[in-house]
mmCIF file of C-alpha atoms in Angstrom:
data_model
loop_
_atom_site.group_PDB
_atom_site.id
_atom_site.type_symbol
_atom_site.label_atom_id
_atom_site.label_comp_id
_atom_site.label_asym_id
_atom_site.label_seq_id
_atom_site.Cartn_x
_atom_site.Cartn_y
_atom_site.Cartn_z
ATOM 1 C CA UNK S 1 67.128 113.181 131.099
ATOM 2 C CA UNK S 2 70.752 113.053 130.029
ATOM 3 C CA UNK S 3 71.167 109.300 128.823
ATOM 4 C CA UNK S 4 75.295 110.285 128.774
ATOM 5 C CA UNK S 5 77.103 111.728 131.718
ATOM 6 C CA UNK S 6 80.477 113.692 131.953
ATOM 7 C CA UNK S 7 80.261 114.222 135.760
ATOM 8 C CA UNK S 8 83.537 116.621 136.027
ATOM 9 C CA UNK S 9 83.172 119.522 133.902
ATOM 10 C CA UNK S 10 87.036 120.451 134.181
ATOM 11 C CA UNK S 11 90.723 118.498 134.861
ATOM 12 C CA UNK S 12 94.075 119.779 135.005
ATOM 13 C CA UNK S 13 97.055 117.529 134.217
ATOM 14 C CA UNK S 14 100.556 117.869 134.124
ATOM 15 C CA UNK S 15 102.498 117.627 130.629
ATOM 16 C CA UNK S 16 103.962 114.379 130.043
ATOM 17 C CA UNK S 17 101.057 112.601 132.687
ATOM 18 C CA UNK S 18 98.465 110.379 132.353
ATOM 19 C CA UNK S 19 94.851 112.391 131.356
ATOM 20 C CA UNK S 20 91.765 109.982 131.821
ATOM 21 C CA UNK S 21 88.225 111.213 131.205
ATOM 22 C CA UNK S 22 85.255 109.488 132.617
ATOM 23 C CA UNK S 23 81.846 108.876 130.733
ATOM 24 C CA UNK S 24 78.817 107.217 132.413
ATOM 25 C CA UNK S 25 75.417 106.196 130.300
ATOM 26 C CA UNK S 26 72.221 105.067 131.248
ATOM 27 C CA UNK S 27 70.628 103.653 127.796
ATOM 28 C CA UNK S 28 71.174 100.022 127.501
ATOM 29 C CA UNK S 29 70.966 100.374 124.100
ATOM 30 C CA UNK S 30 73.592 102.048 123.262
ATOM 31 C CA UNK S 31 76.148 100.416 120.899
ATOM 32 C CA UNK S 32 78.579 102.753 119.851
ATOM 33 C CA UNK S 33 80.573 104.619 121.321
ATOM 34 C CA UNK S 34 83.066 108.484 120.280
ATOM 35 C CA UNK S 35 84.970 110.891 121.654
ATOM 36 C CA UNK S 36 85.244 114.515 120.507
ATOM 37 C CA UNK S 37 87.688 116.843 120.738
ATOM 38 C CA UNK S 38 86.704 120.920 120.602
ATOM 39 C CA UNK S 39 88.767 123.651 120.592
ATOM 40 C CA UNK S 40 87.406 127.347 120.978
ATOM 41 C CA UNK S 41 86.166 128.751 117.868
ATOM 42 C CA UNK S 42 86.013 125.740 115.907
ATOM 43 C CA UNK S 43 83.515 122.785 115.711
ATOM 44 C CA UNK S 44 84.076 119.224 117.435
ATOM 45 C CA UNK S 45 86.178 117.291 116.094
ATOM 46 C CA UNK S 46 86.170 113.063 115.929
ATOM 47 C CA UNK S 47 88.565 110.982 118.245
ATOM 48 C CA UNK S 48 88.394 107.865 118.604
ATOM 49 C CA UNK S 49 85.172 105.118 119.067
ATOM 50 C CA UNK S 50 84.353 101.682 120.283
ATOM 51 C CA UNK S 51 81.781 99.721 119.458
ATOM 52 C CA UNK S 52 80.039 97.645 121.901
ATOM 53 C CA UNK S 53 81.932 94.282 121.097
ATOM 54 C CA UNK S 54 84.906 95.427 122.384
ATOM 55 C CA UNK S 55 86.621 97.000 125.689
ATOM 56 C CA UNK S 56 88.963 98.862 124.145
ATOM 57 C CA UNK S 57 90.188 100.547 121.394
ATOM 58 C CA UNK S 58 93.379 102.065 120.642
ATOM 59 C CA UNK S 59 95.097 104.775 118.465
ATOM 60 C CA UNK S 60 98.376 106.415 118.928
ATOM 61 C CA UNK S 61 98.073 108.038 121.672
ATOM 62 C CA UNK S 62 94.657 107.375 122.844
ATOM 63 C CA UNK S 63 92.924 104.661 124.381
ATOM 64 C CA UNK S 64 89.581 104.597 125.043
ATOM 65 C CA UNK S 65 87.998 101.393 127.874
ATOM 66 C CA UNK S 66 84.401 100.043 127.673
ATOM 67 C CA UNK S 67 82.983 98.825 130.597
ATOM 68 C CA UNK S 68 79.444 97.619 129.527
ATOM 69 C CA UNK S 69 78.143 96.402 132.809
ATOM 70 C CA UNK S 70 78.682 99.464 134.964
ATOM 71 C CA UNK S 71 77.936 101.739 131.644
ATOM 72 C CA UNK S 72 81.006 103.417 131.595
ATOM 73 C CA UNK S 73 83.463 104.470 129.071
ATOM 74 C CA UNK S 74 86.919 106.171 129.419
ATOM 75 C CA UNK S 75 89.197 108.150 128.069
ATOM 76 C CA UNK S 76 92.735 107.725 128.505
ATOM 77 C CA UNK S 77 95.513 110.179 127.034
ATOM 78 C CA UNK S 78 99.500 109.074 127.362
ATOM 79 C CA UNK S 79 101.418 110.774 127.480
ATOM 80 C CA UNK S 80 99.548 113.860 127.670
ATOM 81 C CA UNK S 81 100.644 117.419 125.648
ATOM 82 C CA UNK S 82 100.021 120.779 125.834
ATOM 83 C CA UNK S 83 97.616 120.168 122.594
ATOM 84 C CA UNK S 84 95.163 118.520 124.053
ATOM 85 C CA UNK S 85 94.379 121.107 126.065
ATOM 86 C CA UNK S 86 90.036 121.465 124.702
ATOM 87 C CA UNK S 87 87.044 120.418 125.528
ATOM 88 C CA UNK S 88 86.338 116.577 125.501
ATOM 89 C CA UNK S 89 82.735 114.911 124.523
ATOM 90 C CA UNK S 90 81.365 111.579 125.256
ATOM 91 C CA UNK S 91 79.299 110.294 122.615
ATOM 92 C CA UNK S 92 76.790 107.571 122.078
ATOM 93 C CA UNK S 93 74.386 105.874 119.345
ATOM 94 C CA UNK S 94 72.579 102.731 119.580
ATOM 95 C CA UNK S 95 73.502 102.081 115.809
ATOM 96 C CA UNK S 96 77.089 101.509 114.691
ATOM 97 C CA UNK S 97 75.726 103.590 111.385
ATOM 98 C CA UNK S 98 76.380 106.708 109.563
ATOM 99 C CA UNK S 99 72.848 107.447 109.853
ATOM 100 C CA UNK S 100 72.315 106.765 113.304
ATOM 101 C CA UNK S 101 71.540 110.171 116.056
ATOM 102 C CA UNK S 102 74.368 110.283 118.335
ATOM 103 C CA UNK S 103 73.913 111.486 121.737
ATOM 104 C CA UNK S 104 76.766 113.698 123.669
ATOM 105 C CA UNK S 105 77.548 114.539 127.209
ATOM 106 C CA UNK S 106 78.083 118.065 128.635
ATOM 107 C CA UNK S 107 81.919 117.822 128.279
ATOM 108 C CA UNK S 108 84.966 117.913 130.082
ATOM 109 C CA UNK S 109 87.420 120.997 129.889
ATOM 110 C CA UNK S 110 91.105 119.640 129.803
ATOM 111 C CA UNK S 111 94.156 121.506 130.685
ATOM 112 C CA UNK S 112 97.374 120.061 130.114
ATOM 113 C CA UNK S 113 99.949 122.430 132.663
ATOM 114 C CA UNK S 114 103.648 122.710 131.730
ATOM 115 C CA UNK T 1 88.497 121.589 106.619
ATOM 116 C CA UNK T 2 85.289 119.310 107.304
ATOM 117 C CA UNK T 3 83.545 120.381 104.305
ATOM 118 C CA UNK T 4 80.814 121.242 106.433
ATOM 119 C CA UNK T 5 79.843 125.272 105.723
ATOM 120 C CA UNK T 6 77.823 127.370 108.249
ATOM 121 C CA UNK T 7 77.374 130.671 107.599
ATOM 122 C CA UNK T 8 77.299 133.265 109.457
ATOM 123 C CA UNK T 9 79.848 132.446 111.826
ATOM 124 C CA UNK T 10 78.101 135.145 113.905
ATOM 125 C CA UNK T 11 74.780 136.919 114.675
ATOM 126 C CA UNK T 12 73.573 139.293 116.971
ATOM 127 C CA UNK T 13 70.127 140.376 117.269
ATOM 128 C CA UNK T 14 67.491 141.389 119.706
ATOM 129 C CA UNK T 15 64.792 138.983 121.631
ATOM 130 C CA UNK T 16 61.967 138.714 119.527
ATOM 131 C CA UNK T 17 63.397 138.878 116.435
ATOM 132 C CA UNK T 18 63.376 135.643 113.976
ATOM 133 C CA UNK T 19 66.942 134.536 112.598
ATOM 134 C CA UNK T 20 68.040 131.946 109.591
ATOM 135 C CA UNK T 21 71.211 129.927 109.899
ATOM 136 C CA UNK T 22 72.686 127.778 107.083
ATOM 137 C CA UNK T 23 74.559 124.834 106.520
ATOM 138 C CA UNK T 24 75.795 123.280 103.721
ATOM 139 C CA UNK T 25 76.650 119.582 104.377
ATOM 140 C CA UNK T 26 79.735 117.749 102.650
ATOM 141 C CA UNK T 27 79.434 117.075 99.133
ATOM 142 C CA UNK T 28 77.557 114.162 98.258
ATOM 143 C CA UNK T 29 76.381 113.880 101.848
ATOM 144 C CA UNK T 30 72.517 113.766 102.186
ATOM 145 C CA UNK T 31 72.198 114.195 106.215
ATOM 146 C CA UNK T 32 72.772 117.268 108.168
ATOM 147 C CA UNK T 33 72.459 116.968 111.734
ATOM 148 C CA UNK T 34 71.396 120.211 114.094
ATOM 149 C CA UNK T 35 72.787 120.849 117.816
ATOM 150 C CA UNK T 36 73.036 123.852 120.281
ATOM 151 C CA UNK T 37 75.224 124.004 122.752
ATOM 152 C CA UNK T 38 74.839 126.435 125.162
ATOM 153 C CA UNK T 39 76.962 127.721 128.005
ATOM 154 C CA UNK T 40 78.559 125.324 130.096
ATOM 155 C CA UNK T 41 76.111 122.713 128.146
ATOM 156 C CA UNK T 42 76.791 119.666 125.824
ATOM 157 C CA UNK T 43 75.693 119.466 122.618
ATOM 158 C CA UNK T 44 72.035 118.803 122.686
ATOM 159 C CA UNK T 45 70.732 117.698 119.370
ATOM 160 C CA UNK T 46 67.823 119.156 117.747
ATOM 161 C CA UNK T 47 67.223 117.576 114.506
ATOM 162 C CA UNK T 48 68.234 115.828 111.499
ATOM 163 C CA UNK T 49 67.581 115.661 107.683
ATOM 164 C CA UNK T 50 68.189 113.083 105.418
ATOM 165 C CA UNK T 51 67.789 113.773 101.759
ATOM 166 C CA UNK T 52 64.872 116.503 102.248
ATOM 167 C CA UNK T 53 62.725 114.886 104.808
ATOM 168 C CA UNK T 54 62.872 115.200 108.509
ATOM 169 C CA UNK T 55 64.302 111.992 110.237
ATOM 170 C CA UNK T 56 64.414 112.748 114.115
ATOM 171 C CA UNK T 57 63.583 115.226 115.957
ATOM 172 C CA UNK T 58 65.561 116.015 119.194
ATOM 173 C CA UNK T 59 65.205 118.692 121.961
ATOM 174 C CA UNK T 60 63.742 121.554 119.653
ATOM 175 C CA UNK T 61 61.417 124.369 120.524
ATOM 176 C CA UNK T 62 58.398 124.584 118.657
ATOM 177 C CA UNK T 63 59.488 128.905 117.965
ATOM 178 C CA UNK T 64 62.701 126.385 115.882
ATOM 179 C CA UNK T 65 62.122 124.914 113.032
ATOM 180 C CA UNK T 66 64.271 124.043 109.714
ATOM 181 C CA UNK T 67 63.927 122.487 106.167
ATOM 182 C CA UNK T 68 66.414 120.680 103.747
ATOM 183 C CA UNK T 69 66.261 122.235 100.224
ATOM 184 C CA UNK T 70 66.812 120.134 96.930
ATOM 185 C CA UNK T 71 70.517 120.919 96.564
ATOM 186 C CA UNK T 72 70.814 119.674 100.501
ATOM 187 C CA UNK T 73 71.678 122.257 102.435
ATOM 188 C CA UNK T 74 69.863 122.832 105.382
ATOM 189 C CA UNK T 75 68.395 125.820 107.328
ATOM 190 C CA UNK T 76 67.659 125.736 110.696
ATOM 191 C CA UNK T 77 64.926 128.818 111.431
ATOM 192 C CA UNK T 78 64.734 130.239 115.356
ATOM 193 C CA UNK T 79 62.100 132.805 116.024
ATOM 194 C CA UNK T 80 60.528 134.531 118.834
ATOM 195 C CA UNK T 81 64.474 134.766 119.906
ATOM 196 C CA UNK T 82 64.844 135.008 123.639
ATOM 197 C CA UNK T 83 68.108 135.914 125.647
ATOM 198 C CA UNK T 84 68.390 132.213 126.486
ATOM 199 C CA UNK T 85 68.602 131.062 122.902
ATOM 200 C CA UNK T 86 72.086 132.196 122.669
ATOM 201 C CA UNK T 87 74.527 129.464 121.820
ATOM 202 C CA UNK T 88 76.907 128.432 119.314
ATOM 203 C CA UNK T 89 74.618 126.357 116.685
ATOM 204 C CA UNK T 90 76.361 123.226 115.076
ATOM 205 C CA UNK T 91 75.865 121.375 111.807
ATOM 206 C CA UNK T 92 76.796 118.003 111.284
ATOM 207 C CA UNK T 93 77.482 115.516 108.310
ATOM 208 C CA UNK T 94 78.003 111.775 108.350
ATOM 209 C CA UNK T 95 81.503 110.336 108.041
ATOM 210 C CA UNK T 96 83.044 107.350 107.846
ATOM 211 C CA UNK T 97 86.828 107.078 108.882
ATOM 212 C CA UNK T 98 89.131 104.600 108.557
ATOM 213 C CA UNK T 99 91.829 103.957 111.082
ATOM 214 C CA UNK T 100 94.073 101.608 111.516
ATOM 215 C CA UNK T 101 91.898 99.322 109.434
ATOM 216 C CA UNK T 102 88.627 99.903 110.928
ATOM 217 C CA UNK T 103 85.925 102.002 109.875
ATOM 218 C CA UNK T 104 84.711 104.406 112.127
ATOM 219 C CA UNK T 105 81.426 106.104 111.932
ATOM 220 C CA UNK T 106 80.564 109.399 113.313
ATOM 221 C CA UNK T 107 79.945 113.088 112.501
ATOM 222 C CA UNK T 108 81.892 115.888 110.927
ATOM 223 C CA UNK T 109 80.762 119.560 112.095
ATOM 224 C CA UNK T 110 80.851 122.833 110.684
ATOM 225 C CA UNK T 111 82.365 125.817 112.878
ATOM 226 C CA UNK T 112 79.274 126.826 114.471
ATOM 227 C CA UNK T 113 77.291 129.947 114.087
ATOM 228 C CA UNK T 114 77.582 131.932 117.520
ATOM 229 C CA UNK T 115 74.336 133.274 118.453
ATOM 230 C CA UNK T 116 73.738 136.239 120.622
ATOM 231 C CA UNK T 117 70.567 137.467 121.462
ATOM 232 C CA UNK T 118 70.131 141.088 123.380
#
């Protein structure tokens, strides 16, 4: 039972374009939500979050959207580089806690094309 | 650097065999988190540790099985390998973050140990 989705496994963008990554979850009690980053050869890496009080949450570059009623998070990268070419997770955790289990999604294999 | 060790970064062995991986969480850090994530998979948790005793338990065989020692580092112990057990094997430490003024909790892994099994 996989309580968070990442329905496309791959997406290709052009440099310079808008990259947005889709996240779905099922567990209503979720209340936190992260982003990883992973490149090959290396462990993931931390993004960005959102907890549960908010819809969005911003930094630099990256902007992540919380849509609580449809259970759906997002990713959004702008303008995106060729370094963010990696594999993106979709987290959750029903505890806004550094001791709280957090639950990923299969990923989502970004390619940023020149 | 995470500050999160694993070690080794690789292993090969055949199916049947019994294999140890370590981890050695960031200093001062008292949980260590377990996932696998196999081909084309997510990272599927298997278990954490906080200060020596088991806290939750995940998707883990009962052939896995691991321990936190006094000194905290952690070893996660897979026997009875088979050919599907290969997968890059992740430990994880607690971290807070601050950005832009807010703290942000999460996880900082290790490199992985790449397991292969023949």
């Amino acid at each position: 039972d996989q309580q968070v989705k990442q329905n496309s496994p791959s997406l290709s963008v052009q440099e310079g374009r808008i990259s947005i990554l889709n996240c779905d979850y099922t567990n209503s009690m979720f209340d936190y939500f992260l982003w990883y980053k992973k490149y090959p050869a290396e462990g993931p890496t931390f993004l960005i979050s959102i907890s549960s009080i908010k819809d969005k949450n911003e930094d630099g570059r990256f902007t992540v959207f919380l849509n609580k009623s449809a259970k759906h998070l997002s990713l959004h990268i702008v303008p995106s580089q060729p370094g963010d070419s990696a594999v993106y997770f979709c987290a959750a955790s029903e505890s806004y806690s550094s001791a709280s289990k957090i639950i990923f999604g299969s990923g989502t294999r970004l390619s940023i094309r020149p | 650097d995470s500050g999160v060790t694993q070690t080794p970064k690789h292993l090969i062995t055949a199916t049947g065999q019994r294999v140890t991986l370590r981890c050695s969480p960031r200093s001062g850090d008292l949980s260590v988190y377990w996932y696998q994530q196999s081909l084309d998979q997510g990272l599927q948790f298997l278990i954490q540790y906080y200060n020596g005793e088991e806290r939750a338990k995940g998707n883990i065989l009962e052939r896995f099985s691991a321990q936190q020692f006094p000194d905290l580092h952690s070893e996660l112990n897979l026997s009875s390998l088979e050919l599907g057990d290969s997968a890059l094997y992740f430990c994880a430490s607690s971290v807070a973050l601050t950005r832009g003024g807010e703290v942000h909790y999460g996880y900082t892994f290790g490199s992985g140990t790449r397991l292969t099994v023949v």
